[in-house]
Rosetta silent file (secondary structure, phi, psi, omega in degrees, C-alpha in Angstrom):
SEQUENCE: MKYLFIDESIDQNYYVVGGILTNSENDLLLVYNQFKKQVLNMPLTNKQKINITTEYKSTLLDKTYPQIKKKFLYKLNSLNCNVIYSHKKLEEKLNKNINENTYIELLTNIINAIDDDVIVVTFDNFSNAKFENRIIETIGSLANVKSIKKDYSYNNKGLQFADNVVGVIRRKLSNTDSNGFFDIISKRTIEI
SCORE:     score description
SCORE:     0.000 S_00000001
   1 L     0.000  139.533  175.562    3.802   -5.969  -17.661 S_00000001
   2 E  -109.964  148.438  178.787    3.921   -4.476  -14.264 S_00000001
   3 E  -120.048  123.388  173.982    1.044   -4.296  -11.683 S_00000001
   4 E  -116.751  126.466  170.699    1.060   -1.340   -9.215 S_00000001
   5 E  -111.248  121.794 -167.748   -1.057   -1.460   -6.160 S_00000001
   6 E  -120.129  145.043  173.246   -1.311    1.974   -4.472 S_00000001
   7 E  -149.148  171.775 -175.946   -2.469    3.394   -1.176 S_00000001
   8 E  -126.902  161.332  177.285   -1.757    6.532    0.788 S_00000001
   9 E  -146.368  127.219 -174.794   -0.746    7.360    4.365 S_00000001
  10 E  -131.363  139.305  167.362   -1.034   10.828    5.949 S_00000001
  11 L  -134.854 -168.817  178.320   -0.023   12.368    9.247 S_00000001
  12 L   -62.172  -22.397 -176.101    0.586   15.986   10.358 S_00000001
  13 L  -109.757  -29.374 -170.331    3.919   16.084    8.752 S_00000001
  14 E  -126.324  142.467  165.542    3.967   13.733    5.750 S_00000001
  15 E  -118.662  117.612 -178.604    1.751   12.647    2.766 S_00000001
  16 E  -114.130  135.589  164.935    2.920    9.364    1.351 S_00000001
  17 E  -123.960  132.579  171.846    1.541    7.616   -1.799 S_00000001
  18 E  -167.773 -168.049 -175.329    3.103    4.373   -2.426 S_00000001
  19 E   167.303 -153.930 -179.513    2.721    0.650   -2.836 S_00000001
  20 E  -106.843  126.949 -179.529    3.655   -2.627   -4.447 S_00000001
  21 E  -118.246  116.886 -177.939    5.120   -2.870   -7.994 S_00000001
  22 E  -134.541  156.847  175.514    5.169   -6.547   -9.204 S_00000001
  23 L   -89.336   -8.618 -170.162    5.324   -8.542  -12.387 S_00000001
  24 L  -146.779  117.721  172.628    2.739  -11.046  -11.281 S_00000001
  25 H   -73.785  -28.367  173.092   -0.575  -10.756   -9.538 S_00000001
  26 H   -58.417  -40.511 -178.544   -0.584  -14.621   -9.281 S_00000001
  27 H   -68.878  -33.081  177.186    2.624  -14.506   -7.275 S_00000001
  28 H   -62.605  -48.230 -176.535    1.164  -11.928   -4.980 S_00000001
  29 H   -65.995  -39.946  175.906   -1.881  -13.947   -4.428 S_00000001
  30 H   -66.512  -39.560 -179.277    0.155  -17.074   -3.729 S_00000001
  31 H   -72.187  -33.229  175.731    2.291  -15.393   -1.150 S_00000001
  32 H   -62.214  -45.021 -174.942   -0.930  -13.825    0.442 S_00000001
  33 H   -71.719  -33.102  176.453   -2.474  -17.305    0.712 S_00000001
  34 H   -66.834  -34.145 -179.527    0.695  -18.825    2.225 S_00000001
  35 H   -72.731  -36.674 -175.596    0.709  -16.181    4.908 S_00000001
  36 H   -59.351  -42.927  179.837   -2.954  -16.716    5.571 S_00000001
  37 H   -67.916  -22.445  174.531   -2.249  -20.368    6.270 S_00000001
  38 H   -71.968  -43.635 -173.784    0.543  -19.446    8.632 S_00000001
  39 H   -66.334  -37.407  176.668   -1.717  -17.072   10.514 S_00000001
  40 H   -63.779  -22.408  176.791   -4.439  -19.851   10.757 S_00000001
  41 L   -93.901    0.226  176.832   -1.906  -22.130   12.319 S_00000001
  42 L   -72.958  157.149  176.369   -0.923  -19.631   15.002 S_00000001
  43 L   -81.136   72.008  174.581   -2.000  -20.059   18.625 S_00000001
  44 L  -126.455  164.461 -176.848   -4.689  -17.455   18.449 S_00000001
  45 L   -74.422  156.318  175.151   -8.437  -17.668   19.122 S_00000001
  46 H   -47.190  -44.675 -174.151  -10.851  -18.307   16.122 S_00000001
  47 H   -65.686  -44.228 -178.621  -12.049  -14.724   16.508 S_00000001
  48 H   -58.027  -52.553 -173.438   -8.433  -13.272   16.368 S_00000001
  49 H   -55.887  -44.216 -179.183   -7.712  -15.425   13.301 S_00000001
  50 H   -72.988  -28.205 -178.995  -10.854  -14.245   11.402 S_00000001
  51 H   -68.429  -40.759 -179.061  -10.207  -10.634   12.510 S_00000001
  52 H   -75.862  -42.374 -171.302   -6.711  -10.718   11.082 S_00000001
  53 H   -90.292   -4.662  172.192   -7.188  -12.653    7.892 S_00000001
  54 H   -63.526  -39.851  174.460  -10.369  -10.957    6.828 S_00000001
  55 L  -161.219  123.930 -178.747   -8.296   -7.973    5.798 S_00000001
  56 L   -79.950   88.669  174.847   -4.624   -7.426    6.791 S_00000001
  57 L   -88.676  126.485 -177.557   -5.099   -3.765    7.893 S_00000001
  58 H   -56.283  -46.534  178.263   -2.050   -1.985    8.767 S_00000001
  59 H   -52.884  -49.475 -177.511   -3.772   -0.197   11.748 S_00000001
  60 H   -66.598  -44.315 -178.743   -4.790   -3.525   13.280 S_00000001
  61 H   -73.888  -39.358 -179.241   -1.491   -5.342   12.732 S_00000001
  62 H   -60.528  -51.312 -172.165    0.615   -2.312   13.943 S_00000001
  63 H   -76.560  -44.534 -171.939   -1.232   -1.852   17.143 S_00000001
  64 H  -103.361  -38.702 -170.261   -2.462   -5.326   18.145 S_00000001
  65 L  -131.842   57.818 -176.062   -0.237   -7.790   16.281 S_00000001
  66 H   -64.351  -30.100  172.458    3.226   -6.334   15.524 S_00000001
  67 H   -62.359  -38.197  177.722    4.857   -9.741   15.479 S_00000001
  68 H   -69.939  -36.819  173.919    2.348  -10.820   12.800 S_00000001
  69 H   -53.094  -49.391  177.978    3.014   -7.567   10.999 S_00000001
  70 H   -59.262  -42.764  178.650    6.700   -8.415   10.926 S_00000001
  71 H   -61.479  -37.560 -178.631    5.895  -11.897    9.489 S_00000001
  72 H   -65.274  -41.108 -175.809    3.671  -10.226    6.892 S_00000001
  73 H   -77.747  -35.116  174.647    6.459   -7.959    5.770 S_00000001
  74 H   -73.691  -22.993  177.173    9.092  -10.729    5.633 S_00000001
  75 H   -67.669  -39.520 -179.574    6.582  -12.810    3.605 S_00000001
  76 H   -58.840  -39.318 -175.536    6.406   -9.723    1.184 S_00000001
  77 L   -66.872   -8.835  177.631   10.133   -9.998    0.769 S_00000001
  78 L   -81.069  -12.273 -177.953    9.684  -13.526   -0.697 S_00000001
  79 L   -80.596  154.422  160.826    7.947  -11.715   -3.659 S_00000001
  80 L   -82.037   73.672  177.003    9.630  -10.554   -6.832 S_00000001
  81 E  -143.624  176.611  172.839    8.501   -6.966   -6.225 S_00000001
  82 E  -128.328  150.224  171.214    9.469   -3.509   -5.130 S_00000001
  83 E   -95.400  134.196 -176.680    7.918   -1.222   -2.618 S_00000001
  84 E  -138.152  140.459 -175.194    7.803    2.158   -4.337 S_00000001
  85 E  -151.879  158.813  167.622    6.791    5.554   -2.959 S_00000001
  86 E  -135.243  155.462 -176.177    6.757    9.294   -3.224 S_00000001
  87 E  -150.816  169.051  179.193    5.982   11.608   -0.384 S_00000001
  88 E  -136.465  136.067  167.935    5.595   15.336    0.422 S_00000001
  89 E   -74.987  131.684  178.879    6.455   17.160    3.591 S_00000001
  90 L   -81.076  130.914  178.191    3.254   19.020    4.642 S_00000001
  91 L  -110.556  -13.072 -178.902    3.747   22.779    5.042 S_00000001
  92 L  -142.838  166.506  173.849    0.086   23.649    5.568 S_00000001
  93 L   -67.033  137.908 -178.098   -3.006   21.924    6.833 S_00000001
  94 L   -69.601  136.559  169.230   -4.684   19.567    4.378 S_00000001
  95 L  -126.199 -178.039 -167.565   -7.952   20.533    2.940 S_00000001
  96 H   -63.007  -47.675 -171.376  -10.008   18.554    0.282 S_00000001
  97 H   -72.848  -40.210  179.853   -8.254   20.205   -2.755 S_00000001
  98 H   -61.522  -47.406 -178.282   -4.719   20.050   -1.315 S_00000001
  99 H   -55.318  -48.968  179.765   -5.338   16.396   -0.400 S_00000001
 100 H   -62.963  -48.977 -175.418   -6.607   15.484   -3.824 S_00000001
 101 H   -69.464  -34.762 -176.011   -3.990   17.392   -5.802 S_00000001
 102 H   -67.199  -43.142  178.405   -1.162   16.016   -3.615 S_00000001
 103 H   -61.142  -40.027 -176.349   -2.366   12.402   -4.102 S_00000001
 104 H   -78.291  -34.156  175.829   -2.519   12.789   -7.816 S_00000001
 105 H   -61.378  -45.654 -174.197    0.971   14.655   -7.920 S_00000001
 106 H   -70.857  -50.320  178.157    2.696   11.922   -5.870 S_00000001
 107 H   -56.984  -40.706  179.760    1.035    9.057   -7.947 S_00000001
 108 H   -63.318  -44.440  175.479    2.034   10.705  -11.193 S_00000001
 109 H   -44.014  -53.088 -174.101    5.604   11.021   -9.754 S_00000001
 110 H   -63.380  -56.240 -177.892    5.579    7.188   -9.201 S_00000001
 111 H   -54.928  -43.194 -178.497    4.135    6.311  -12.597 S_00000001
 112 H   -70.640  -12.966 -178.734    6.535    8.490  -14.474 S_00000001
 113 H   -93.536   -8.914 -173.485    9.478    6.928  -12.736 S_00000001
 114 L   -93.728  124.304 -169.624    8.546    3.361  -13.738 S_00000001
 115 L   -76.395  -30.372 -171.680   10.549    2.461  -17.076 S_00000001
 116 L   -63.156  139.572 -176.203    8.066   -0.268  -18.135 S_00000001
 117 L   -72.325  -31.977  176.421    5.748    0.674  -20.954 S_00000001
 118 L  -125.138  129.679 -175.501    2.737   -1.062  -19.641 S_00000001
 119 E  -128.287  134.826  170.724    1.399   -0.668  -16.043 S_00000001
 120 E  -106.226  126.587 -179.203   -1.797   -1.856  -14.592 S_00000001
 121 E  -113.488  134.188  176.076   -2.693    0.365  -11.662 S_00000001
 122 E  -124.745  126.556  173.790   -5.060   -0.452   -8.783 S_00000001
 123 E  -125.106  146.851  179.278   -5.841    2.132   -6.153 S_00000001
 124 E   -56.304  140.408 -178.446   -7.834    2.012   -2.977 S_00000001
 125 L   -64.861  133.843 -177.267  -11.475    3.186   -3.216 S_00000001
 126 L  -104.784   -6.867 -173.818  -12.034    6.682   -1.718 S_00000001
 127 L    55.005   45.257 -178.216  -15.863    6.617   -1.906 S_00000001
 128 L  -148.691   86.685 -174.105  -15.644    9.908   -3.685 S_00000001
 129 H   -53.686  -47.353  174.396  -16.723    9.340   -7.270 S_00000001
 130 H   -53.286  -48.518  178.841  -15.654   12.693   -8.589 S_00000001
 131 H   -61.097  -51.623  177.596  -12.168   12.334   -7.096 S_00000001
 132 H   -53.279  -51.489 -173.788  -11.859    8.608   -8.269 S_00000001
 133 H   -63.382  -38.665  173.100  -12.808    9.665  -11.762 S_00000001
 134 H   -65.683  -35.417  173.335  -10.185   12.483  -11.766 S_00000001
 135 H   -65.181  -45.771 -177.988   -7.520    9.952  -10.780 S_00000001
 136 H   -57.029  -44.731  179.057   -8.656    7.510  -13.412 S_00000001
 137 H   -66.466  -46.963 -175.375   -8.657   10.283  -15.967 S_00000001
 138 H   -70.826  -61.429 -174.579   -5.320   11.806  -15.001 S_00000001
 139 H   -67.266  -34.501 -177.588   -3.253    8.665  -14.436 S_00000001
 140 H   -67.196  -14.880  175.635   -4.929    6.783  -17.194 S_00000001
 141 L   -86.526   -2.239  178.022   -3.819    9.317  -19.712 S_00000001
 142 L   -84.126  154.897 -168.429   -0.114    8.802  -18.980 S_00000001
 143 L   -62.173  -30.845 -173.418    1.781    6.936  -21.658 S_00000001
 144 L   -94.933    6.896 -173.079    2.892    3.954  -19.779 S_00000001
 145 E  -100.497  114.574  177.243   -0.380    3.158  -18.028 S_00000001
 146 E   -71.833  -45.621 -177.182   -2.425    0.290  -19.710 S_00000001
 147 E  -157.706  154.968  177.340   -5.343    0.417  -17.354 S_00000001
 148 E  -142.746  138.227 -178.111   -6.289    1.866  -13.965 S_00000001
 149 E  -149.466  159.369  170.969   -9.072    0.835  -11.571 S_00000001
 150 E  -104.548  165.654  177.455  -10.200    1.315   -8.010 S_00000001
 151 E  -161.816  163.655  171.397  -11.029   -1.481   -5.686 S_00000001
 152 L   -84.783  139.325  178.020  -11.764   -2.104   -2.026 S_00000001
 153 L   -61.896  -33.719  175.777   -8.825   -3.170   -0.017 S_00000001
 154 L   -70.238  -14.509  170.434  -10.787   -6.046    1.549 S_00000001
 155 L   -91.628  -22.266 -169.202  -11.290   -7.453   -1.942 S_00000001
 156 L  -118.376  113.570 -173.987   -7.791   -6.930   -3.199 S_00000001
 157 H   -61.753  -38.514 -178.174   -4.726   -8.669   -1.720 S_00000001
 158 H   -63.021  -41.851 -179.395   -2.303   -6.229   -3.524 S_00000001
 159 H   -65.714  -27.585  173.679   -3.966   -3.291   -1.849 S_00000001
 160 H   -65.976  -39.828  175.530   -3.576   -4.973    1.489 S_00000001
 161 H   -60.990  -48.420 -179.420    0.143   -5.347    0.893 S_00000001
 162 H   -57.053  -42.083  178.489    0.108   -1.731   -0.241 S_00000001
 163 H   -57.101  -43.025 -177.452   -1.723   -0.529    2.867 S_00000001
 164 H   -69.258  -42.160 -171.396    0.854   -2.154    5.147 S_00000001
 165 H   -81.495  -30.873  178.674    4.003   -0.865    3.469 S_00000001
 166 H   -66.293  -30.369  172.098    2.795    2.767    2.830 S_00000001
 167 H   -68.115  -49.239 -177.368    2.140    3.059    6.702 S_00000001
 168 H   -58.917  -34.708  175.281    5.478    1.769    7.374 S_00000001
 169 H   -69.897  -41.870  173.228    7.080    4.228    5.149 S_00000001
 170 H   -58.900  -52.979  171.844    5.238    7.100    6.636 S_00000001
 171 H   -54.487  -35.521  176.319    6.251    6.099   10.164 S_00000001
 172 H   -63.447  -49.856 -174.937    9.884    5.742    9.003 S_00000001
 173 H   -65.056  -32.671 -177.352    9.736    9.423    7.605 S_00000001
 174 L   -82.741   -6.464 -167.472    8.059   10.578   10.911 S_00000001
 175 L    57.270   39.384  174.596   10.574    8.709   13.102 S_00000001
 176 L  -119.816   19.918 -177.503    7.827    6.746   14.750 S_00000001
 177 L   -88.735   73.551 -179.332    8.740    3.254   13.432 S_00000001
 178 L   -74.492   -8.469  176.105    9.573    1.842   16.805 S_00000001
 179 L   -94.268   -3.820  179.971    9.065   -1.806   15.714 S_00000001
 180 L    77.798   20.937 -170.440   11.644   -1.667   13.026 S_00000001
 181 L   -70.997  -36.714 -178.377    9.204   -2.507   10.271 S_00000001
 182 H   -61.804  -32.526  178.671   10.968   -0.394    7.725 S_00000001
 183 H   -66.285  -18.758  175.060   14.249   -2.273    8.107 S_00000001
 184 H   -75.348  -36.624 -176.413   12.431   -5.441    6.854 S_00000001
 185 H  -101.573   -4.653 -177.967   11.349   -3.932    3.575 S_00000001
 186 H   -40.592  -48.236 -174.319   14.286   -1.437    3.171 S_00000001
 187 H   -64.485  -25.771 -176.744   16.108   -3.442    0.603 S_00000001
 188 H  -103.431    4.491 -173.914   13.065   -3.571   -1.701 S_00000001
 189 E   -96.498  133.827  174.782   12.037    0.096   -1.295 S_00000001
 190 E  -120.000  121.001 -177.904   12.462    2.732   -3.939 S_00000001
 191 E   -96.060  138.778  176.992   11.831    6.342   -3.122 S_00000001
 192 L  -108.182    0.000    0.000   10.891    8.646   -5.982 S_00000001
């Protein structure tokens, strides 16, 4: 069985849906906890440690703690997983319908490219019940999806990994990856 943790990242040029595809949620949790111990042993203030380890948010790590972000991505490389994504170059300004349709299209591309028969999909909460139900109905009806659920990234370690990698991919596509984050995960990355 495969577990897929999905997030999205958007800028004016690209819409990216992607995340982590792994055989084991437990391995993901183990690596996450190992990294948390590393952060707690770093020479940071208690406030900084709490701020970082409460939720590994891509925007916080990218801007304030790029060295920690690099360590986070290297830790991800110790997992038996892949980073998987699909993207679309934006030709027009996003509106609600285009945004929702693009998300579902790109996620469907990813699911259809996975050869495994049984996939458990977890996606980041949108706080939009109608859209979330549409995702669940559409993706849940695909033949190789066992189950699909939404969660909050602060509750779900897999979604925190997904948040970090999908942002890295978008910056790579936009030529704004000045920290070389993509190079760290490139060997594990599959473009659909």
